[in-house]
Amino acid sequence: MMVLWNEQKLINLIKFAPALTVCFFMIIINIVIISDNQEKANNSIISLREDVIARQKQEIKQQVNQVINIIEFKKSAALSQLKNLSRMRVNEAHAIALNIFNINQDKPESEVKKMIVDALRPIRFNDGRGYFFIFQMDGINVLHGLKPHLENTSVWNAQDLRGTYILKEHIQKIQLHNGEAFYHWWYQKPGFPANQEFEKVGYGKQFGPYDWFIGTGEYLADVEEDIKDTLLNWISEYDDDKHQRVFIINKSGHPLANPISHQRHDFVEHHEHTTQELVNQLLSQVSIEGNFMEFDLANLTKEKRAHVEISYAKLLEPWGWVVGAHFNSHDFEKYLNNKQEKLLLNNHEKLMKVLTLSILSTFFMVGGCLFASNLIAKRFKKFKFQIEKDFKRLENSKATMKHMAMHDGLTGFPNRLCFVEHIAKGIKTANKKHKKLAVLLIDIDNFKKINDVYGHSVGDELLKEVSRNIEQSIVSEDTASRFGGDEFAFCFPNLDNIHQVHQKVVLIQGIFNREYSLNDNHHEIKGSIGISMYPSDSQDPEGLIRKADIALYKSKAKLNGLVNFFDEEVDAQITYEYQLEEQLRSALAKNEISVLYQPQITTNSEKLQSVEALARWNNPILGNISPEIFINIAEKTGLINSIGLFIFRKTCEDILAISPNGDSAIRVAINISPHQLLDINFAESITQIVNEVHIDQQRITLEITENLVLKDLKKTSIILNELKALGFGISLDDFGTGYSSLSYLNELPITEIKIDRCFINNMISSPQSNALVKAILAISEAYDIKVVAEGVEEKEQFSTLKSYGCELIQGYYFDKPLTLAQLESKYFHKH
């Protein structure tokens, strides 16, 4: 009986042990699946919340920056707006007076004058602040809309708070500017202390029939206040989103628009103390640059629903405004809860599918075990085999995924991440064996043209062909990688000397500097190469890659498959160029850009006829920067338009200040960058400057170079013809140095050519240069074009040019570039 019992136990064990074992492991697997599913769900919820808050923060930052930009624009337009309004009002008054005069010429003069005064006296504008005044040109007041007691008295010697003779100077300006002019003075404002100054802007226009001028004036501060009120009203109605609101407060926390307490979540509205705490914290943290601030409302109120209040604000210093926008994390709880429920439901459905499949599999295996106990061993072996097969497939998939994550999909080469690991291994080996290691980066020159002309599929095939050649050429211990696009990288470990590096470079150049045939098309490529060395250049992989990239940058600048090793000079040059760019971005704001003027002297009278404006940049950190350097950087960074317009305006103002418009006025030549001229708004911009400065545009010559013409001759011709029609002169600089300079005289509206200094320098010693100068002068005479010879430094050069009939001379023989003060002192204050 005992034996039978033991046999029964053994049979039961054989029957149920596999099933129980399977059940046990399936339970463990399900627990792991459930745990992993829950962790993923929690991570998804956290990521969702972070994304929503980050998106809302970005939106309120954009809102604030948009409002700030509008405020800055409106603020900057205050003076222009005031001038336009003043001019418009005075023109209306002038028209009224002229109409009264014209229809009453049969009446006595005194009666007509009284009719004009009576018509203009009651007129008010600018919310009642504006009025008209009339003065005789000798200073006798005819009408004063605000102070009638001044009428029929002389205020010729009236002064403002700074001692300026208001009326006297205004009349002088009117006389100098064709009978109309703007004027600025400082005056006391009603309701403010007598010693407090306020800028006032006026406009006057001469009334010819009676030798009067009619004018008006307005405080700039009043116009700014109107602009502030308009902006605050607009901002009060500005509401982009139900969860956010833009607000403005002053430095004292007083609300100017949309008080912070007006939130759409009701738990703050009933806590004035909480709102004040928020305002106080915000004022203590806000800055001019703008910053985010988070306030835990749970610390400020007892409400259980209080969450985190997130604000972004900027300090607008000139007006003392704090502009901001804010939202409360509680506003998004409903949205987040809905998303969370969907995530949990989706995860739950996936989990149930997995568990259902798992349970069905378990029952199937257990049923099979119970159904045929005599086949348990065989089925167990089969199950074991299946498990091993599945695990092998899993390992293969894992290896495949790891390979995909670490290798380039197009070429199969290691990607940057894998390449860094190879460099790190190579460094360890180099340390142990006292060897060197080289990192080489190569970029195919003008690869983009192949993609653009033949398509990306051809470009990809070319990269594959290059990759196959690399695989066949390098040894197993070397590593080739593709960083993306047309950039490849190589790691050469176990090197003894630099000679071995050069051997590797020759090998790589043989692959990249050659012709490839694809689809019956021949593509000749060249690769620029940058190299860094371990241990001399860096001790870590990323440092070696970065410095190889710096060396590559230098190679790419010259193209043609050049090779450069990293050195400190290259690094210093790139650092210097970066500093130049960063400093140039703020050069205008810091008043670092100045203008010098080099005289252009007539050969006959040896007198000043014109000047060339030359930009200069003096930076407190980098010192004096050559114009060739900083103008090139300005063109690359897009700063050239703002710098060019600044130089244009500065030059016009300076030259007009020392030489008023008229027959004897000196001319000025201003260099124009290609980027400026091809800008769609260039002609409009410089015309506006000329009109604002009141300089005669016939005095201005725009200098262009042949490089500009070569870029787009047809478009350049259209623009230059437009500028010439506006009255500007057009000068072709460096004439004779290009291969097609002569043809431009037929195709472009050139009014002046400048003989390049290289011909002037060699004119005496070189018969070829001398003949070319003569030819240029003969051509200019045939085309009726003025000629300027630049770079004249010797008397013999001057005498020769004079004998050849050259009109203008520019160079150190007469003068170097001068400051405005030096120019005025030397040429306009001679005794």
mmCIF file with all atom_site columns, N, CA, C and O in Angstrom, residues 160 186 243 276 387 399 508 643 760:
data_model
loop_
_atom_site.group_PDB
_atom_site.id
_atom_site.type_symbol
_atom_site.label_atom_id
_atom_site.label_alt_id
_atom_site.label_comp_id
_atom_site.label_asym_id
_atom_site.label_entity_id
_atom_site.label_seq_id
_atom_site.pdbx_PDB_ins_code
_atom_site.Cartn_x
_atom_site.Cartn_y
_atom_site.Cartn_z
_atom_site.occupancy
_atom_site.B_iso_or_equiv
_atom_site.pdbx_formal_charge
_atom_site.auth_seq_id
_atom_site.auth_comp_id
_atom_site.auth_asym_id
_atom_site.auth_atom_id
_atom_site.pdbx_PDB_model_num
ATOM 1  N N  . ASP A 1 160 ? 13.242 130.182 -22.478 1.00 0.00 ? 160 ASP A N  1
ATOM 2  C CA . ASP A 1 160 ? 12.695 129.039 -21.738 1.00 0.00 ? 160 ASP A CA 1
ATOM 3  C C  . ASP A 1 160 ? 13.546 128.791 -20.498 1.00 0.00 ? 160 ASP A C  1
ATOM 4  O O  . ASP A 1 160 ? 14.428 129.609 -20.157 1.00 0.00 ? 160 ASP A O  1
ATOM 5  N N  . TRP A 1 186 ? 12.129 123.973 -23.705 1.00 0.00 ? 186 TRP A N  1
ATOM 6  C CA . TRP A 1 186 ? 11.794 123.424 -22.378 1.00 0.00 ? 186 TRP A CA 1
ATOM 7  C C  . TRP A 1 186 ? 11.024 124.507 -21.603 1.00 0.00 ? 186 TRP A C  1
ATOM 8  O O  . TRP A 1 186 ? 11.470 125.656 -21.489 1.00 0.00 ? 186 TRP A O  1
ATOM 9  N N  . HIS A 1 243 ? -7.516 81.112  -19.695 1.00 0.00 ? 243 HIS A N  1
ATOM 10 C CA . HIS A 1 243 ? -6.706 80.754  -18.538 1.00 0.00 ? 243 HIS A CA 1
ATOM 11 C C  . HIS A 1 243 ? -5.628 81.782  -18.234 1.00 0.00 ? 243 HIS A C  1
ATOM 12 O O  . HIS A 1 243 ? -4.952 81.672  -17.220 1.00 0.00 ? 243 HIS A O  1
ATOM 13 N N  . GLN A 1 276 ? -2.410 91.028  -2.675  1.00 0.00 ? 276 GLN A N  1
ATOM 14 C CA . GLN A 1 276 ? -1.341 91.970  -2.351  1.00 0.00 ? 276 GLN A CA 1
ATOM 15 C C  . GLN A 1 276 ? -0.017 91.255  -2.133  1.00 0.00 ? 276 GLN A C  1
ATOM 16 O O  . GLN A 1 276 ? 1.053  91.745  -2.524  1.00 0.00 ? 276 GLN A O  1
ATOM 17 N N  . ILE A 1 387 ? 10.632 28.311  -25.399 1.00 0.00 ? 387 ILE A N  1
ATOM 18 C CA . ILE A 1 387 ? 11.079 29.430  -24.559 1.00 0.00 ? 387 ILE A CA 1
ATOM 19 C C  . ILE A 1 387 ? 12.470 29.889  -24.981 1.00 0.00 ? 387 ILE A C  1
ATOM 20 O O  . ILE A 1 387 ? 12.757 31.093  -25.101 1.00 0.00 ? 387 ILE A O  1
ATOM 21 N N  . ALA A 1 399 ? 19.568 43.172  -29.904 1.00 0.00 ? 399 ALA A N  1
ATOM 22 C CA . ALA A 1 399 ? 20.827 43.498  -30.568 1.00 0.00 ? 399 ALA A CA 1
ATOM 23 C C  . ALA A 1 399 ? 20.576 44.365  -31.809 1.00 0.00 ? 399 ALA A C  1
ATOM 24 O O  . ALA A 1 399 ? 21.330 45.300  -32.091 1.00 0.00 ? 399 ALA A O  1
ATOM 25 N N  . ILE A 1 508 ? 42.244 58.872  -46.976 1.00 0.00 ? 508 ILE A N  1
ATOM 26 C CA . ILE A 1 508 ? 40.884 59.444  -46.956 1.00 0.00 ? 508 ILE A CA 1
ATOM 27 C C  . ILE A 1 508 ? 40.680 60.388  -48.141 1.00 0.00 ? 508 ILE A C  1
ATOM 28 O O  . ILE A 1 508 ? 39.614 60.404  -48.772 1.00 0.00 ? 508 ILE A O  1
ATOM 29 N N  . ILE A 1 643 ? 23.011 99.350  -39.350 1.00 0.00 ? 643 ILE A N  1
ATOM 30 C CA . ILE A 1 643 ? 24.272 100.105 -39.282 1.00 0.00 ? 643 ILE A CA 1
ATOM 31 C C  . ILE A 1 643 ? 24.375 101.043 -40.487 1.00 0.00 ? 643 ILE A C  1
ATOM 32 O O  . ILE A 1 643 ? 24.762 102.213 -40.359 1.00 0.00 ? 643 ILE A O  1
ATOM 33 N N  . ILE A 1 760 ? 46.766 103.947 -59.141 1.00 0.00 ? 760 ILE A N  1
ATOM 34 C CA . ILE A 1 760 ? 47.412 105.213 -58.776 1.00 0.00 ? 760 ILE A CA 1
ATOM 35 C C  . ILE A 1 760 ? 48.799 104.937 -58.197 1.00 0.00 ? 760 ILE A C  1
ATOM 36 O O  . ILE A 1 760 ? 49.768 105.636 -58.508 1.00 0.00 ? 760 ILE A O  1
#
